[in-house]
Amino acid sequence: MRKLCGYDLNGWRDRAARNWVILPDGEEQETASAIVEGGVFGVVVQTGAKSDGGLVGGAQAAISPHGLGTGWGEIGGSDKRIRVTELLTDNPSVGYLTAAFKGMSSLAGFGVASLDDHAETGELLQEHLLTALRKSKISTPLLVWRSVLATLSAIEDGSILEGQTVGVISHVADGVTVQRLRIRREKSHGDTVLAPERRSVGRLIESDWGYRGLARRAEQAVLAASSKGRTDHLTWAHANGRLALGIPAEAEVLRQSNGDWEVLRPPASLKFDGLSELPDLSDDVAGCDIVLVETLSENAVSAAFHSAVLKSAGRAVKILAGGAVAEGALFAARRLSRRDPIYFDFLPQISTIVQGRDAVESFDLVDPEETLPAGEVYRSPKPARLAIQAGQDRVSIFLRKENAEFPRKAEVNIGVKVDQTVPVELWVEQSPASGRAQILVHSNKLGHHFHVNWDGATELNQSWDSLLAGFQRPAPTIPGRLVLPCGMDAWNDSPRGEGMLTLLERNVDRDVVDWTSLANRLSARPGGKYAISSDGAIPPEVGATAIAQLDQLVERAVDEVRRGLKGQDVGTQSFRFLTWQFRRCPVEVSGWLMEAWDKEVRGHPIFTHGSHWKLAYQGLGRVASNRNLELQAIHKVLGKTIDTWKWQKETAAMAFLLSRSETAPKLLSRKDVERIAKRVLREFEENLGSTYTKFQYAPMLLVGLLRWRVVEPFALVEGQDPTADKLVKAVEKTIADLRHRDRSRPLTKFGRILEQVLEELRGEGSNPELLLDIYGGADEG
């Protein structure tokens, strides 16, 4: 026999429903359902017994003299008796709760206990109830909300259909709770069952109609019925509970504190004069297909309560039998034993604060749309990503719980200071109605799990929104795109040589074009300006005749390159002439250069010497003029291991693309960024102690990489990004190396630039022309 038990431990009328009875000879016999009464206004008493700490609950405790007053001598001490209602607080004694459960039933394979469905039912109480069930030798315990258990009871008697919305009004200590549940049909072992779905916390509506209010009224009636001047012995009179719940109260003999006896003859029933009406519940149950009402009361009290609910709800309701919750718990235990769906529940939201793409933002750790089967463990589908900053041995975590008034701040101490920013992940694990969520922190780098204790965290006296607002700060700067300007100095003649206008005039009709002179003039930068800008613009002062001559020569250069690709010996100068026109260069040239990269190892008809490949790579970096070309170029460069990159080839090409293009940085993934950063770090490291002649493109590549902030605004910022921290250390190390007395020239060239690179890495760039200044240094070199 698989032993099953459902508990309704509420302190007002405790019951258990189980699937076995104990026969007079001590044998156990299986039955559909057997109710075990735990007592009206249940108590737990402290006895002299050695087992279970001397604690006894249930019906035995209800009839025992322990704690009934000094008239009973030593065993009557007030500390020997406690009400179950006092145990069902936020931090109850597990020992006393265990006695209350065992006083009704124990040793079941599967046990389900009820929980009041409102916000005051704390997670700590849930944990202690589960622990007490386990200590009661319940192998597989589960807590389920009263509203759900009442609905399961109605499902079992056929009152509820698939797809219905069920309103549940539960009679509780301080009034009533109202809940709405949706009924789902779920597959189970080749069949289907109906299961309630809970999407929110039940609403508590306070009223004198609650059990506590009825208890006060019953106490007054008992006091009025007593003929004695002393009243302390009346506190534990059975009539108090029986009157409050509508159970016939018989005459009983009570012992006073002086040892005398009194025969108490209570009134036949409770009077309801002056009892205020229940608040309006019509909106709470509007749209429900059926409304269930569960109460522990009977007879006149039940009838009066039913009448009050009818008037408040403004519609017909179905009153459930008094043991409906205990019976529903037994049905739930049966489903639990079969692994049938019992009900589906939402989880209260838990949020933390993370650095988002554009700003600090709230991050929800629970999917608000998901409901879980009872007993199933939920884990955040996506963890929050935080970081322990370099030099710190702890991380501060800000948390918000859905039902908590204020957020809290927790600190996780990892025990050792880290030398760089360490990423950590935060997520929650929780089961419905199973106590506090486990808030977990994990770091792959440290290899440890840490627990965050909500109860041990510091409560902050401000709202979540105001806390978030306090974290907002300006987004880090994004280095400006490099645009190499054009000017007339390169077009006009000067003492240093002929300008582009003269060279175009002389070469446009020549049989053999002087591509070298033309390419040299295009690559020259008199006055800091090229003949054609890096965006492919020509100075407006250049006339139409010169532009037409340039276009003719471009066509001839393209023809010559085509011949060279077919095997003719044409040299590389026509290629140079084309690539120094930057984005004005014909698109097909980009394709030729891309194809050339693929032939670097097995040989190319034009790029026949090692020195030619600088032109092949840098040329494509200059002329790539659309997103598709940039994407292909980036993928080809990143297709090589960074160890094989050459500073004048792959590094230069990538630096040109990222620093000059509006679109190229947007084509990078985070993985791409990490790889490029590794190459930057390598080049910085390799130049330490050198003359820095191979350092021309490393700073440009670094600052070009920072332009990825157009995709992730808070990326690569010192203190927030581990990669940025590494880059800062590399730059600082280089600056220190440049200050060596043997490196005064490279210090003059790169010192100030690198200081400004540090500003950009800190998100506080002050030089909008930083890339232009870096380019100027590289050009000078």
Short mmCIF file of C-alpha atoms in Angstrom, two decimals, residues 127-502:
data_model
loop_
_atom_site.label_atom_id
_atom_site.label_comp_id
_atom_site.label_asym_id
_atom_site.label_seq_id
_atom_site.Cartn_x
_atom_site.Cartn_y
_atom_site.Cartn_z
CA GLU A 127 10.56 26.15 4.48
CA HIS A 128 9.79 25.29 8.10
CA LEU A 129 6.56 23.53 7.13
CA LEU A 130 8.43 21.40 4.59
CA THR A 131 11.10 20.56 7.17
CA ALA A 132 8.41 19.63 9.71
CA LEU A 133 6.72 17.35 7.17
CA ARG A 134 10.03 15.58 6.55
CA LYS A 135 10.57 15.20 10.30
CA SER A 136 7.09 13.68 10.44
CA LYS A 137 8.52 10.88 8.25
CA ILE A 138 6.77 12.09 5.10
CA SER A 139 9.05 10.78 2.36
CA THR A 140 7.87 13.16 -0.38
CA PRO A 141 6.31 16.35 1.05
CA LEU A 142 4.70 19.19 -0.90
CA LEU A 143 2.96 22.46 -0.01
CA VAL A 144 -0.06 23.57 -2.04
CA TRP A 145 -2.18 26.72 -1.80
CA ARG A 146 -5.65 26.43 -0.15
CA SER A 147 -7.29 27.87 -3.26
CA VAL A 148 -5.75 25.11 -5.39
CA LEU A 149 -6.68 22.35 -2.92
CA ALA A 150 -10.26 23.58 -2.77
CA THR A 151 -10.37 23.55 -6.57
CA LEU A 152 -8.90 20.02 -6.74
CA SER A 153 -11.66 18.89 -4.40
CA ALA A 154 -14.26 20.38 -6.76
CA ILE A 155 -12.52 18.83 -9.79
CA GLU A 156 -12.74 15.41 -8.13
CA ASP A 157 -16.49 15.71 -7.51
CA GLY A 158 -17.09 16.78 -11.12
CA SER A 159 -18.10 20.39 -10.43
CA ILE A 160 -15.46 21.95 -12.71
CA LEU A 161 -14.82 21.68 -16.45
CA GLU A 162 -11.82 22.26 -18.72
CA GLY A 163 -11.13 25.87 -19.68
CA GLN A 164 -13.20 27.36 -16.86
CA THR A 165 -12.06 30.27 -14.75
CA VAL A 166 -12.67 29.41 -11.11
CA GLY A 167 -13.00 31.98 -8.35
CA VAL A 168 -12.07 30.70 -4.90
CA ILE A 169 -13.09 32.51 -1.72
CA SER A 170 -11.29 31.07 1.30
CA HIS A 171 -12.28 31.78 4.89
CA VAL A 172 -9.04 32.69 6.73
CA ALA A 173 -7.86 34.18 10.00
CA ASP A 174 -8.17 37.85 9.15
CA GLY A 175 -11.07 37.76 6.69
CA VAL A 176 -11.21 36.10 3.30
CA THR A 177 -8.83 35.55 0.40
CA VAL A 178 -9.90 35.66 -3.22
CA GLN A 179 -8.11 33.84 -6.02
CA ARG A 180 -8.80 33.18 -9.70
CA LEU A 181 -7.55 29.96 -11.29
CA ARG A 182 -7.72 28.72 -14.86
CA ILE A 183 -8.41 25.04 -15.47
CA ARG A 184 -6.09 23.28 -17.92
CA ARG A 185 -6.27 19.79 -19.34
CA GLU A 186 -2.89 18.11 -19.16
CA LYS A 187 -1.56 14.83 -20.51
CA SER A 188 -0.60 12.18 -18.00
CA HIS A 189 0.42 8.57 -18.61
CA GLY A 190 -1.64 8.23 -21.77
CA ASP A 191 -4.66 9.93 -20.24
CA THR A 192 -5.51 13.51 -19.28
CA VAL A 193 -6.31 15.30 -16.02
CA LEU A 194 -7.65 18.73 -15.15
CA ALA A 195 -5.20 20.94 -13.29
CA PRO A 196 -5.58 24.50 -11.93
CA GLU A 197 -3.18 27.22 -13.06
CA ARG A 198 -2.31 30.01 -10.62
CA ARG A 199 -1.08 33.28 -12.16
CA SER A 200 -0.95 35.65 -9.16
CA VAL A 201 -1.00 35.87 -5.37
CA GLY A 202 -4.45 35.63 -3.79
CA ARG A 203 -5.88 38.86 -2.41
CA LEU A 204 -6.45 39.12 1.34
CA ILE A 205 -9.55 41.13 2.28
CA GLU A 206 -9.59 41.87 5.98
CA SER A 207 -12.91 41.55 7.82
CA ASP A 208 -14.38 40.73 11.25
CA TRP A 209 -15.83 37.69 9.49
CA GLY A 210 -12.36 36.11 9.66
CA TYR A 211 -11.74 33.33 12.18
CA ARG A 212 -9.91 35.75 14.45
CA GLY A 213 -12.91 38.07 14.55
CA LEU A 214 -15.27 35.16 15.19
CA ALA A 215 -12.94 33.93 17.96
CA ARG A 216 -13.13 37.30 19.71
CA ARG A 217 -16.94 37.20 19.52
CA ALA A 218 -16.97 33.62 20.87
CA GLU A 219 -14.66 34.59 23.74
CA GLN A 220 -17.05 37.38 24.74
CA ALA A 221 -19.95 34.91 24.70
CA VAL A 222 -18.01 32.46 26.89
CA LEU A 223 -17.10 35.19 29.38
CA ALA A 224 -20.73 36.25 29.55
CA ALA A 225 -21.81 32.66 30.25
CA SER A 226 -19.39 32.21 33.18
CA SER A 227 -20.61 32.78 36.74
CA LYS A 228 -17.12 33.21 38.22
CA GLY A 229 -15.19 36.37 38.85
CA ARG A 230 -11.97 34.76 37.65
CA THR A 231 -11.63 34.42 33.87
CA ASP A 232 -8.14 33.05 33.16
CA HIS A 233 -9.42 29.44 33.15
CA LEU A 234 -11.83 30.34 30.34
CA THR A 235 -9.01 31.01 27.86
CA TRP A 236 -8.68 27.34 26.96
CA ALA A 237 -12.36 26.42 27.14
CA HIS A 238 -13.36 24.20 24.19
CA ALA A 239 -16.48 26.34 23.84
CA ASN A 240 -14.38 29.19 22.38
CA GLY A 241 -13.50 27.26 19.26
CA ARG A 242 -16.77 25.41 18.92
CA LEU A 243 -18.85 28.58 19.11
CA ALA A 244 -16.55 30.43 16.68
CA LEU A 245 -16.92 27.68 14.08
CA GLY A 246 -20.61 26.87 14.65
CA ILE A 247 -20.00 23.47 16.25
CA PRO A 248 -22.50 22.75 19.06
CA ALA A 249 -20.87 23.70 22.37
CA GLU A 250 -21.77 21.44 25.27
CA ALA A 251 -21.40 22.09 28.97
CA GLU A 252 -17.83 21.49 30.15
CA VAL A 253 -16.01 21.35 33.45
CA LEU A 254 -13.10 23.79 33.85
CA ARG A 255 -10.51 24.02 36.64
CA GLN A 256 -9.71 27.44 38.02
CA SER A 257 -6.30 28.66 39.13
CA ASN A 258 -7.20 28.14 42.81
CA GLY A 259 -8.16 24.49 42.20
CA ASP A 260 -11.90 25.05 42.18
CA TRP A 261 -14.08 23.76 39.35
CA GLU A 262 -16.66 25.49 37.21
CA VAL A 263 -19.27 23.95 34.99
CA LEU A 264 -19.46 26.25 31.97
CA ARG A 265 -22.75 26.23 30.10
CA PRO A 266 -22.08 28.17 26.89
CA PRO A 267 -24.79 29.57 24.63
CA ALA A 268 -26.15 27.28 21.91
CA SER A 269 -24.77 29.42 19.10
CA LEU A 270 -22.91 32.59 18.25
CA LYS A 271 -24.77 35.83 17.72
CA PHE A 272 -23.87 38.08 14.76
CA ASP A 273 -25.39 41.38 15.92
CA GLY A 274 -23.25 44.35 14.82
CA LEU A 275 -20.93 42.25 12.65
CA SER A 276 -19.97 44.40 9.66
CA GLU A 277 -20.64 43.22 6.14
CA LEU A 278 -17.92 41.72 3.97
CA PRO A 279 -16.37 44.22 1.52
CA ASP A 280 -17.58 44.10 -2.08
CA LEU A 281 -16.10 41.08 -3.87
CA SER A 282 -17.99 41.38 -7.15
CA ASP A 283 -15.05 42.75 -9.14
CA ASP A 284 -12.75 40.02 -7.81
CA VAL A 285 -15.00 37.24 -9.12
CA ALA A 286 -16.30 38.98 -12.25
CA GLY A 287 -15.98 36.73 -15.30
CA CYS A 288 -15.54 33.53 -13.27
CA ASP A 289 -17.49 30.52 -14.54
CA ILE A 290 -17.93 29.22 -11.01
CA VAL A 291 -17.13 30.57 -7.54
CA LEU A 292 -16.12 28.15 -4.79
CA VAL A 293 -16.31 29.04 -1.10
CA GLU A 294 -14.40 27.03 1.48
CA THR A 295 -14.85 27.48 5.21
CA LEU A 296 -14.05 25.45 8.32
CA SER A 297 -17.25 26.61 9.97
CA GLU A 298 -20.50 24.68 10.29
CA ASN A 299 -24.21 25.13 10.92
CA ALA A 300 -25.30 28.68 11.84
CA VAL A 301 -21.84 30.22 11.40
CA SER A 302 -21.43 28.60 7.98
CA ALA A 303 -24.91 29.72 6.93
CA ALA A 304 -24.28 33.29 8.10
CA PHE A 305 -20.89 33.36 6.36
CA HIS A 306 -22.45 31.95 3.17
CA SER A 307 -25.09 34.68 3.28
CA ALA A 308 -22.44 37.38 3.76
CA VAL A 309 -20.42 36.04 0.81
CA LEU A 310 -23.50 35.87 -1.43
CA LYS A 311 -24.31 39.49 -0.68
CA SER A 312 -20.70 40.60 -1.20
CA ALA A 313 -20.10 38.62 -4.42
CA GLY A 314 -23.48 39.50 -5.90
CA ARG A 315 -23.82 36.08 -7.51
CA ALA A 316 -24.33 32.39 -6.78
CA VAL A 317 -21.46 30.53 -5.13
CA LYS A 318 -20.79 26.87 -4.33
CA ILE A 319 -20.08 26.11 -0.66
CA LEU A 320 -17.64 23.25 -0.30
CA ALA A 321 -17.76 20.66 2.46
CA GLY A 322 -15.84 21.54 5.63
CA GLY A 323 -13.04 19.06 4.94
CA ALA A 324 -12.63 20.07 1.29
CA VAL A 325 -9.09 21.41 1.71
CA ALA A 326 -7.88 18.29 3.55
CA GLU A 327 -9.59 16.09 0.95
CA GLY A 328 -8.07 18.20 -1.84
CA ALA A 329 -4.65 17.70 -0.22
CA LEU A 330 -5.21 13.93 -0.27
CA PHE A 331 -6.13 14.11 -3.97
CA ALA A 332 -2.96 16.13 -4.55
CA ALA A 333 -0.90 13.51 -2.68
CA ARG A 334 -2.42 10.81 -4.89
CA ARG A 335 -1.44 12.79 -8.01
CA LEU A 336 2.01 13.36 -6.56
CA SER A 337 2.47 9.62 -6.08
CA ARG A 338 1.44 8.99 -9.69
CA ARG A 339 3.44 11.93 -11.04
CA ASP A 340 0.23 13.40 -12.42
CA PRO A 341 0.07 17.20 -12.78
CA ILE A 342 -1.29 18.72 -9.55
CA TYR A 343 -1.35 22.40 -10.49
CA PHE A 344 0.72 25.02 -12.29
CA ASP A 345 2.12 28.04 -10.50
CA PHE A 346 3.89 31.27 -11.29
CA LEU A 347 6.96 32.41 -9.37
CA PRO A 348 7.30 35.86 -7.78
CA GLN A 349 9.68 38.01 -9.80
CA ILE A 350 13.22 38.57 -8.57
CA SER A 351 15.28 41.26 -10.31
CA THR A 352 18.82 42.55 -10.15
CA ILE A 353 20.72 45.45 -11.71
CA VAL A 354 23.04 44.93 -14.68
CA GLN A 355 24.95 47.10 -17.09
CA GLY A 356 22.84 46.94 -20.23
CA ARG A 357 23.65 47.90 -23.79
CA ASP A 358 22.73 51.55 -23.37
CA ALA A 359 22.53 52.03 -19.61
CA VAL A 360 22.22 50.40 -16.22
CA GLU A 361 18.94 48.48 -16.22
CA SER A 362 16.74 46.14 -14.24
CA PHE A 363 17.18 42.47 -15.15
CA ASP A 364 14.38 40.00 -14.38
CA LEU A 365 15.59 36.57 -13.29
CA VAL A 366 12.17 34.90 -13.63
CA ASP A 367 10.22 34.56 -16.88
CA PRO A 368 6.92 36.31 -16.05
CA GLU A 369 4.99 34.22 -18.58
CA GLU A 370 6.07 30.81 -17.29
CA THR A 371 4.06 28.64 -14.92
CA LEU A 372 5.61 25.50 -13.43
CA PRO A 373 4.15 22.17 -12.42
CA ALA A 374 4.07 21.73 -8.66
CA GLY A 375 7.34 20.37 -7.32
CA GLU A 376 9.40 21.27 -10.38
CA VAL A 377 12.54 23.37 -9.93
CA TYR A 378 12.76 26.57 -11.98
CA ARG A 379 16.13 27.97 -13.07
CA SER A 380 16.60 31.36 -14.72
CA PRO A 381 16.72 30.72 -18.48
CA LYS A 382 19.27 33.49 -18.88
CA PRO A 383 21.60 34.56 -16.06
CA ALA A 384 22.36 38.15 -15.19
CA ARG A 385 25.98 39.00 -16.04
CA LEU A 386 27.89 41.01 -13.45
CA ALA A 387 31.57 41.54 -12.67
CA ILE A 388 34.00 41.73 -9.77
CA GLN A 389 36.24 44.71 -10.44
CA ALA A 390 40.02 44.44 -10.44
CA GLY A 391 41.46 44.95 -6.97
CA GLN A 392 38.21 43.90 -5.25
CA ASP A 393 37.45 40.77 -3.22
CA ARG A 394 33.66 41.10 -3.35
CA VAL A 395 30.77 42.02 -5.59
CA SER A 396 27.72 44.05 -4.62
CA ILE A 397 24.40 42.71 -5.83
CA PHE A 398 21.16 44.67 -5.77
CA LEU A 399 17.94 42.66 -5.58
CA ARG A 400 14.23 43.30 -5.77
CA LYS A 401 11.52 40.80 -4.82
CA GLU A 402 8.05 41.19 -6.20
CA ASN A 403 6.30 41.16 -2.82
CA ALA A 404 8.93 43.12 -0.86
CA GLU A 405 8.40 46.83 -0.24
CA PHE A 406 12.07 47.81 -0.60
CA PRO A 407 15.04 46.42 -2.56
CA ARG A 408 18.12 45.06 -0.83
CA LYS A 409 21.87 45.11 -1.30
CA ALA A 410 23.90 41.93 -0.77
CA GLU A 411 27.66 41.52 -0.83
CA VAL A 412 29.33 38.31 -1.98
CA ASN A 413 32.83 38.01 -0.51
CA ILE A 414 35.03 35.72 -2.62
CA GLY A 415 37.90 35.78 -0.13
CA VAL A 416 40.68 36.98 -2.45
CA LYS A 417 41.35 40.17 -4.39
CA VAL A 418 41.27 39.67 -8.14
CA ASP A 419 43.92 41.25 -10.35
CA GLN A 420 41.51 41.83 -13.23
CA THR A 421 37.80 42.21 -13.78
CA VAL A 422 36.16 38.78 -13.32
CA PRO A 423 32.78 38.09 -14.94
CA VAL A 424 30.16 36.40 -12.77
CA GLU A 425 26.69 35.07 -13.49
CA LEU A 426 23.64 35.36 -11.25
CA TRP A 427 20.51 33.26 -11.44
CA VAL A 428 17.72 31.90 -9.26
CA GLU A 429 16.45 28.40 -8.57
CA GLN A 430 13.03 27.93 -6.98
CA SER A 431 10.02 25.63 -6.79
CA PRO A 432 6.45 26.89 -6.33
CA ALA A 433 5.40 27.20 -2.66
CA SER A 434 8.70 25.72 -1.47
CA GLY A 435 10.28 28.57 0.45
CA ARG A 436 12.92 31.08 -0.49
CA ALA A 437 14.46 31.15 -3.92
CA GLN A 438 18.09 30.10 -4.14
CA ILE A 439 19.97 33.11 -5.48
CA LEU A 440 23.22 31.78 -6.89
CA VAL A 441 26.40 33.44 -8.15
CA HIS A 442 28.95 31.56 -10.24
CA SER A 443 32.27 32.48 -11.79
CA ASN A 444 33.86 30.18 -14.35
CA LYS A 445 37.19 31.90 -13.79
CA LEU A 446 37.11 31.39 -10.03
CA GLY A 447 35.40 28.00 -10.27
CA HIS A 448 33.11 28.65 -7.29
CA HIS A 449 29.40 28.91 -6.50
CA PHE A 450 28.24 31.50 -3.98
CA HIS A 451 24.80 31.88 -2.37
CA VAL A 452 23.15 35.27 -1.93
CA ASN A 453 21.08 35.55 1.25
CA TRP A 454 18.09 37.85 0.79
CA ASP A 455 17.31 37.85 4.52
CA GLY A 456 20.92 38.74 5.33
CA ALA A 457 21.03 41.54 2.74
CA THR A 458 20.73 45.20 3.73
CA GLU A 459 17.32 46.72 3.10
CA LEU A 460 17.56 49.99 1.18
CA ASN A 461 15.16 52.76 2.10
CA GLN A 462 14.33 53.70 -1.50
CA SER A 463 12.30 52.37 -4.38
CA TRP A 464 13.74 50.20 -7.15
CA ASP A 465 13.17 52.96 -9.70
CA SER A 466 15.03 55.56 -7.65
CA LEU A 467 17.87 53.08 -7.09
CA LEU A 468 18.15 52.53 -10.84
CA ALA A 469 18.06 56.27 -11.49
CA GLY A 470 21.00 56.74 -9.14
CA PHE A 471 23.14 54.41 -11.26
CA GLN A 472 22.52 56.14 -14.56
CA ARG A 473 25.58 57.80 -16.03
CA PRO A 474 26.59 59.14 -19.46
CA ALA A 475 27.50 56.55 -22.05
CA PRO A 476 31.23 56.18 -22.74
CA THR A 477 32.65 58.22 -25.60
CA ILE A 478 32.99 56.65 -29.04
CA PRO A 479 36.14 57.62 -31.00
CA GLY A 480 35.25 59.66 -34.06
CA ARG A 481 35.56 58.03 -37.48
CA LEU A 482 38.78 58.80 -39.31
CA VAL A 483 38.22 60.86 -42.45
CA LEU A 484 41.44 61.81 -44.26
CA PRO A 485 40.69 65.18 -45.83
CA CYS A 486 41.53 66.36 -49.34
CA GLY A 487 42.97 69.72 -50.43
CA MET A 488 44.29 71.67 -53.43
CA ASP A 489 47.94 71.53 -52.33
CA ALA A 490 48.20 68.04 -53.82
CA TRP A 491 46.68 69.24 -57.12
CA ASN A 492 48.78 72.32 -57.64
CA ASP A 493 52.46 72.47 -58.57
CA SER A 494 54.92 73.37 -55.81
CA PRO A 495 58.68 73.70 -55.39
CA ARG A 496 58.63 70.06 -54.35
CA GLY A 497 57.19 68.84 -57.62
CA GLU A 498 54.33 68.79 -60.03
CA GLY A 499 50.73 68.59 -58.80
CA MET A 500 47.96 66.28 -59.93
CA LEU A 501 46.60 68.79 -62.47
CA THR A 502 49.91 68.84 -64.36
#
